[in-house]
Coordinates of C-alpha atoms and ligand atoms in Angstrom, one line a residue:
X1 CA 134.4 -20.5 -92.6
X2 CA 136.2 -21.8 -95.7
X3 CA 134.4 -24.8 -97.2
X4 CA 137.5 -26.9 -97.5
X5 CA 138.5 -26.3 -93.8
X6 CA 134.9 -27.2 -92.7
X7 CA 134.7 -30.3 -94.8
X8 CA 138.1 -31.5 -93.5
X9 CA 137.1 -30.8 -90.0
X10 CA 133.9 -32.9 -90.4
X11 CA 135.8 -35.5 -92.5
X12 CA 133.5 -35.1 -95.5
X13 CA 134.9 -35.9 -99.0
X14 CA 133.1 -33.9 -101.8
X15 CA 131.1 -36.0 -104.2
X16 CA 131.6 -35.2 -107.8
X17 CA 128.4 -37.1 -108.7
X18 CA 126.4 -34.4 -106.7
X19 CA 128.2 -31.5 -108.4
X20 CA 129.9 -30.6 -105.1
X21 CA 132.3 -27.7 -106.0
X22 CA 132.2 -25.2 -103.2
X23 CA 132.6 -21.5 -103.8
X24 CA 135.1 -20.0 -101.4
X25 CA 135.8 -16.5 -102.6
X26 CA 134.0 -14.0 -100.3
X27 CA 134.0 -11.2 -102.9
X28 CA 132.2 -13.3 -105.4
X29 CA 129.7 -14.5 -102.9
X30 CA 129.0 -10.9 -101.9
X31 CA 128.6 -10.0 -105.6
X32 CA 126.2 -12.8 -106.2
X33 CA 124.0 -11.7 -103.2
X34 CA 124.2 -8.1 -104.3
X35 CA 123.0 -9.0 -107.8
X36 CA 119.9 -10.6 -106.4
X37 CA 118.8 -7.2 -105.1
X38 CA 117.1 -8.7 -102.0
X39 CA 114.9 -6.7 -99.7
X40 CA 114.6 -7.5 -95.9
X41 CA 111.1 -8.8 -96.7
X42 CA 112.1 -11.4 -99.2
X43 CA 111.8 -15.1 -99.1
X44 CA 114.8 -16.8 -100.7
X45 CA 115.1 -20.4 -101.9
X46 CA 118.6 -21.8 -102.2
X47 CA 119.3 -25.0 -104.0
X48 CA 122.2 -26.9 -102.6
X49 CA 123.5 -24.8 -99.6
X50 CA 126.6 -27.1 -99.3
X51 CA 128.6 -25.8 -96.3
X52 CA 126.5 -22.6 -96.1
X53 CA 128.8 -19.9 -97.4
X54 CA 126.1 -18.4 -99.6
X55 CA 123.3 -19.3 -97.2
X56 CA 124.7 -17.1 -94.4
X57 CA 124.9 -14.1 -96.7
X58 CA 121.3 -14.7 -97.9
X59 CA 120.1 -15.0 -94.3
X60 CA 121.6 -11.6 -93.6
X61 CA 119.7 -9.9 -96.4
X62 CA 116.3 -11.6 -96.5
X63 CA 113.4 -12.3 -94.2
X64 CA 113.8 -16.1 -94.5
X65 CA 115.8 -18.6 -96.5
X66 CA 114.6 -22.1 -97.4
X67 CA 117.6 -24.2 -98.4
X68 CA 117.2 -27.5 -100.1
X69 CA 120.1 -29.9 -99.8
X70 CA 120.2 -33.5 -101.0
X71 CA 123.3 -34.6 -99.0
X72 CA 122.5 -35.3 -95.4
X73 CA 126.3 -35.6 -94.6
X74 CA 126.3 -31.8 -94.6
X75 CA 123.7 -31.6 -91.8
X76 CA 126.2 -31.3 -88.9
X77 CA 128.0 -28.4 -90.6
X78 CA 124.8 -26.6 -91.6
X79 CA 123.3 -27.1 -88.0
X80 CA 126.4 -25.6 -86.5
X81 CA 127.3 -22.9 -89.0
X82 CA 123.8 -21.8 -90.2
X83 CA 120.9 -23.1 -88.2
X84 CA 122.3 -22.1 -84.8
X85 CA 123.3 -18.5 -85.7
X86 CA 120.5 -17.8 -88.3
X87 CA 117.0 -18.6 -87.0
X88 CA 115.5 -17.4 -90.3
X89 CA 117.0 -20.4 -92.2
X90 CA 115.2 -23.6 -92.8
X91 CA 117.0 -26.5 -94.4
X92 CA 115.2 -29.3 -96.2
X93 CA 117.2 -32.5 -96.9
X94 CA 115.7 -33.7 -100.1
X95 CA 116.3 -33.8 -103.9
X96 CA 115.1 -30.3 -105.1
X97 CA 113.4 -31.9 -108.1
X98 CA 111.0 -33.7 -105.7
X99 CA 110.2 -30.6 -103.7
X100 CA 107.1 -28.6 -104.6
X101 CA 108.8 -25.3 -104.2
X102 CA 105.9 -23.1 -105.3
X103 CA 103.6 -24.8 -102.7
X104 CA 106.2 -24.4 -100.0
X105 CA 106.5 -20.6 -100.4
X106 CA 103.0 -19.8 -101.6
X107 CA 101.6 -17.1 -101.3
X108 CA 104.9 -15.3 -100.8
X109 CA 106.7 -13.9 -103.8
X110 CA 110.2 -15.4 -103.8
X111 CA 113.7 -15.2 -105.3
X112 CA 116.0 -18.2 -106.0
X113 CA 119.8 -17.8 -105.4
X114 CA 122.0 -20.8 -105.9
X115 CA 125.3 -22.2 -107.0
X116 CA 123.5 -25.1 -108.7
X117 CA 124.7 -28.7 -109.1
X118 CA 125.6 -28.5 -112.8
X119 CA 124.4 -32.1 -113.6
X120 CA 120.8 -31.0 -113.2
X121 CA 120.8 -27.3 -114.3
X122 CA 118.2 -27.7 -117.1
X123 CA 116.0 -29.8 -114.9
X124 CA 116.2 -27.3 -112.0
X125 CA 115.3 -24.4 -114.4
X126 CA 112.2 -26.3 -115.7
X127 CA 111.2 -27.4 -112.2
X128 CA 111.3 -23.8 -110.9
X129 CA 110.0 -21.9 -114.0
X130 CA 107.1 -24.1 -115.0
X131 CA 104.7 -23.7 -112.0
X132 CA 102.4 -20.7 -112.2
X133 CA 103.8 -19.4 -108.8
X134 CA 107.4 -19.1 -110.1
X135 CA 110.3 -17.1 -108.6
X136 CA 110.3 -13.3 -109.2
X137 CA 114.0 -13.6 -110.0
X138 CA 116.7 -16.3 -110.1
X139 CA 120.4 -15.7 -109.7
X140 CA 122.2 -18.9 -110.6
X141 CA 125.8 -19.9 -110.9
X142 CA 126.0 -22.3 -113.8
X143 CA 128.5 -23.7 -116.2
X144 CA 129.6 -20.8 -118.4
X145 CA 128.7 -22.6 -121.6
X146 CA 125.1 -23.1 -120.3
X147 CA 124.9 -19.5 -119.3
X148 CA 125.8 -18.5 -122.8
X149 CA 123.2 -20.8 -124.3
X150 CA 120.5 -19.4 -121.9
X151 CA 121.1 -15.8 -123.0
X152 CA 121.6 -16.6 -126.7
X153 CA 119.9 -14.5 -129.4
X154 CA 117.9 -15.7 -132.4
X155 CA 120.2 -17.4 -134.8
X156 CA 121.8 -19.3 -131.9
X157 CA 118.7 -20.2 -129.9
X158 CA 118.3 -23.7 -128.4
X159 CA 115.5 -25.5 -126.6
X160 CA 117.1 -24.3 -123.3
X161 CA 117.2 -20.7 -124.4
X162 CA 113.6 -20.6 -125.6
X163 CA 112.4 -22.4 -122.4
X164 CA 114.1 -19.8 -120.2
X165 CA 113.4 -16.7 -122.3
X166 CA 109.7 -17.6 -122.5
X167 CA 109.5 -17.0 -118.8
X168 CA 111.9 -14.2 -118.2
X169 CA 114.7 -11.9 -119.3
X170 CA 118.1 -13.5 -118.8
X171 CA 121.5 -11.9 -118.7
X172 CA 125.0 -12.9 -117.6
X173 CA 126.2 -11.0 -114.5
X174 CA 129.7 -12.2 -114.3
X175 CA 132.1 -15.0 -115.4
X176 CA 133.9 -17.0 -112.7
X177 CA 137.3 -18.5 -112.7
X178 CA 137.4 -22.2 -111.7
X179 CA 140.1 -21.4 -109.1
X180 CA 137.5 -19.9 -106.8
X181 CA 135.8 -23.3 -106.3
X182 CA 137.0 -26.2 -104.2
X183 CA 137.4 -28.8 -105.6
X184 CA 138.3 -26.9 -108.7
X185 CA 135.8 -27.8 -111.5
X186 CA 137.0 -28.7 -115.1
X187 CA 134.8 -26.0 -116.6
X188 CA 134.4 -22.2 -116.2
X189 CA 131.3 -20.9 -114.6
X190 CA 129.1 -17.8 -114.9
X191 CA 126.4 -16.1 -112.8
X192 CA 123.2 -15.7 -114.7
X193 CA 120.2 -13.5 -113.6
X194 CA 116.7 -14.2 -114.8
X195 CA 113.9 -11.7 -114.1
X196 CA 110.6 -13.5 -114.7
X197 CA 107.8 -11.7 -116.5
X198 CA 104.6 -10.8 -114.7
X199 CA 102.7 -11.0 -117.9
X200 CA 103.9 -13.3 -120.6
X201 CA 106.2 -11.8 -123.2
X202 CA 104.5 -13.6 -126.1
X203 CA 100.9 -14.4 -126.8
X204 CA 100.4 -18.2 -126.8
X205 CA 97.3 -20.4 -126.7
X206 CA 98.8 -22.1 -123.6
X207 CA 102.4 -23.0 -122.5
X208 CA 101.8 -26.7 -123.4
X209 CA 100.9 -25.9 -127.1
X210 CA 103.9 -23.5 -127.3
X211 CA 106.4 -26.0 -126.0
X212 CA 105.0 -28.9 -128.1
X213 CA 105.8 -26.8 -131.1
X214 CA 109.2 -25.8 -129.9
X215 CA 110.1 -29.4 -129.0
X216 CA 109.0 -30.5 -132.5
X217 CA 111.1 -27.7 -134.1
X218 CA 114.2 -28.5 -132.2
X219 CA 113.7 -32.3 -132.3
X220 CA 115.8 -32.8 -135.4
X221 CA 119.0 -30.9 -135.2
X222 CA 119.9 -28.8 -138.3
X223 CA 116.9 -29.8 -140.3
X224 CA 114.7 -27.3 -142.1
X225 CA 111.7 -26.5 -140.0
X226 CA 109.2 -28.0 -142.4
X227 CA 110.8 -31.5 -141.9
X228 CA 111.4 -31.1 -138.1
X229 CA 107.8 -29.9 -137.4
X230 CA 106.2 -32.5 -139.7
X231 CA 108.1 -35.3 -138.0
X232 CA 107.8 -33.9 -134.5
X233 CA 104.0 -33.3 -134.7
X234 CA 103.3 -36.2 -137.0
X235 CA 101.6 -34.2 -139.7
X236 CA 102.2 -34.4 -143.5
X237 CA 104.5 -32.1 -145.4
X238 CA 101.9 -30.0 -147.2
X239 CA 100.0 -29.3 -143.9
X240 CA 103.3 -28.3 -142.2
X241 CA 104.2 -26.0 -145.0
X242 CA 100.7 -24.4 -144.9
X243 CA 101.0 -24.0 -141.1
X244 CA 104.4 -22.3 -141.4
X245 CA 103.2 -20.0 -144.1
X246 CA 100.2 -19.1 -142.1
X247 CA 102.5 -18.0 -139.3
X248 CA 104.6 -16.0 -141.8
X249 CA 107.7 -18.3 -141.5
X250 CA 109.7 -19.5 -144.4
X251 CA 109.5 -23.4 -144.2
X252 CA 113.2 -23.6 -145.1
X253 CA 114.4 -21.9 -142.0
X254 CA 115.9 -23.7 -139.1
X255 CA 114.7 -23.8 -135.5
X256 CA 117.6 -21.8 -134.0
X257 CA 116.7 -18.8 -136.1
X258 CA 113.2 -18.3 -134.9
X259 CA 112.4 -15.5 -132.4
X260 CA 110.1 -16.2 -129.5
X261 CA 107.4 -14.2 -131.2
X262 CA 107.6 -16.5 -134.3
X263 CA 107.4 -19.6 -132.1
X264 CA 104.3 -18.1 -130.5
X265 CA 102.8 -17.3 -134.0
X266 CA 103.4 -20.9 -135.0
X267 CA 101.8 -22.3 -131.9
X268 CA 98.8 -20.0 -132.4
X269 CA 98.4 -21.2 -136.0
X270 CA 98.6 -24.8 -134.9
X271 CA 96.0 -24.3 -132.2
X272 CA 93.4 -22.9 -134.6
X273 CA 90.1 -24.8 -134.4
X274 CA 90.4 -26.2 -138.0
X275 CA 93.2 -28.4 -136.7
Ligands
SAM1 N1 126.1 -23.5 -102.2 C1 127.3 -24.2 -102.0 C2 128.5 -23.3 -102.5 O1 128.2 -22.3 -103.2 O2 129.6 -23.5 -102.2 C3 127.4 -25.5 -102.7 C4 127.2 -25.5 -104.2 S1 127.6 -27.1 -105.0 C5 127.9 -26.5 -106.6 C6 126.0 -27.8 -105.3 C7 125.2 -28.2 -104.0 O3 124.0 -28.8 -104.5 C8 125.9 -29.3 -103.2 O4 125.8 -29.0 -101.8 C9 125.2 -30.6 -103.5 O5 125.2 -31.5 -102.4 C10 123.8 -30.0 -103.7 N2 122.9 -30.9 -104.6 C11 123.3 -31.7 -105.6 N3 122.2 -32.3 -106.1 C12 121.1 -31.8 -105.5 C13 119.7 -32.1 -105.6 N4 119.2 -32.9 -106.5 N5 118.9 -31.4 -104.7 C14 119.4 -30.6 -103.8 N6 120.7 -30.3 -103.7 C15 121.6 -30.9 -104.5

């Protein structure tokens, strides 16, 4: 059933503060599910089922769906529209950022499909990608500008792009018109698909060392790397220049120009025993 009609029937007013823009176009919903390439054996985690329009399609294509929704006002709708007809769906009413998703699904491999609440997109990505037992694939509807940042190439990379591309290969599946959401959001949206790597793309001492270096590099916008890294890691200028040269990186370059391989080389140089 159409989200607006359901919300009206249950007298629920969408909350902007929870990123509640409901997707009501059946073709787009079908396309999102198709791009997840689910098999009947799959476990799917959905963040923010809302009125369940995406959830019902996921339930039809997967073995089980675990949906995590913060807004308990939606429970009567989800009970009636989803839980009753689809016994393979389980809804947890909690803030997704407080749910240990990896533990919940372990040892099953899993896929995440969600039209995410935009106000916590980066936090959701970190929360899902950082655990060792991470999703095999994520198909996420996000703000278009965020999707473009996620898939950016060296020259335009950001902390967000490096954080996602470290774990998986990301691409934009389609761009969505705001008119297919209710209430209509102020921004355009896009569907991004991330296929996580089974073995890491780059060779790093450990993810912590890698991200400490990346944080330092991006810590001071538009600064040359030698200044950003020196201040971010609290080491002197000469030592920073030596470190960058050891990794084969010109100290005058800026963080957004480095490839993931170069960030990895830098974190390896920093982790050498002499330091
Ligand atoms: N899946 C539905 C759809 O496509 O129409 C709703 C998507 S809406 C953009 C985002 C959903 O995430 C809302 O149902 C909202 O209540 C829920 N949400 C917001 N913050 C959340 C959080 N921290 N944890 C879990 N769900 C959250």
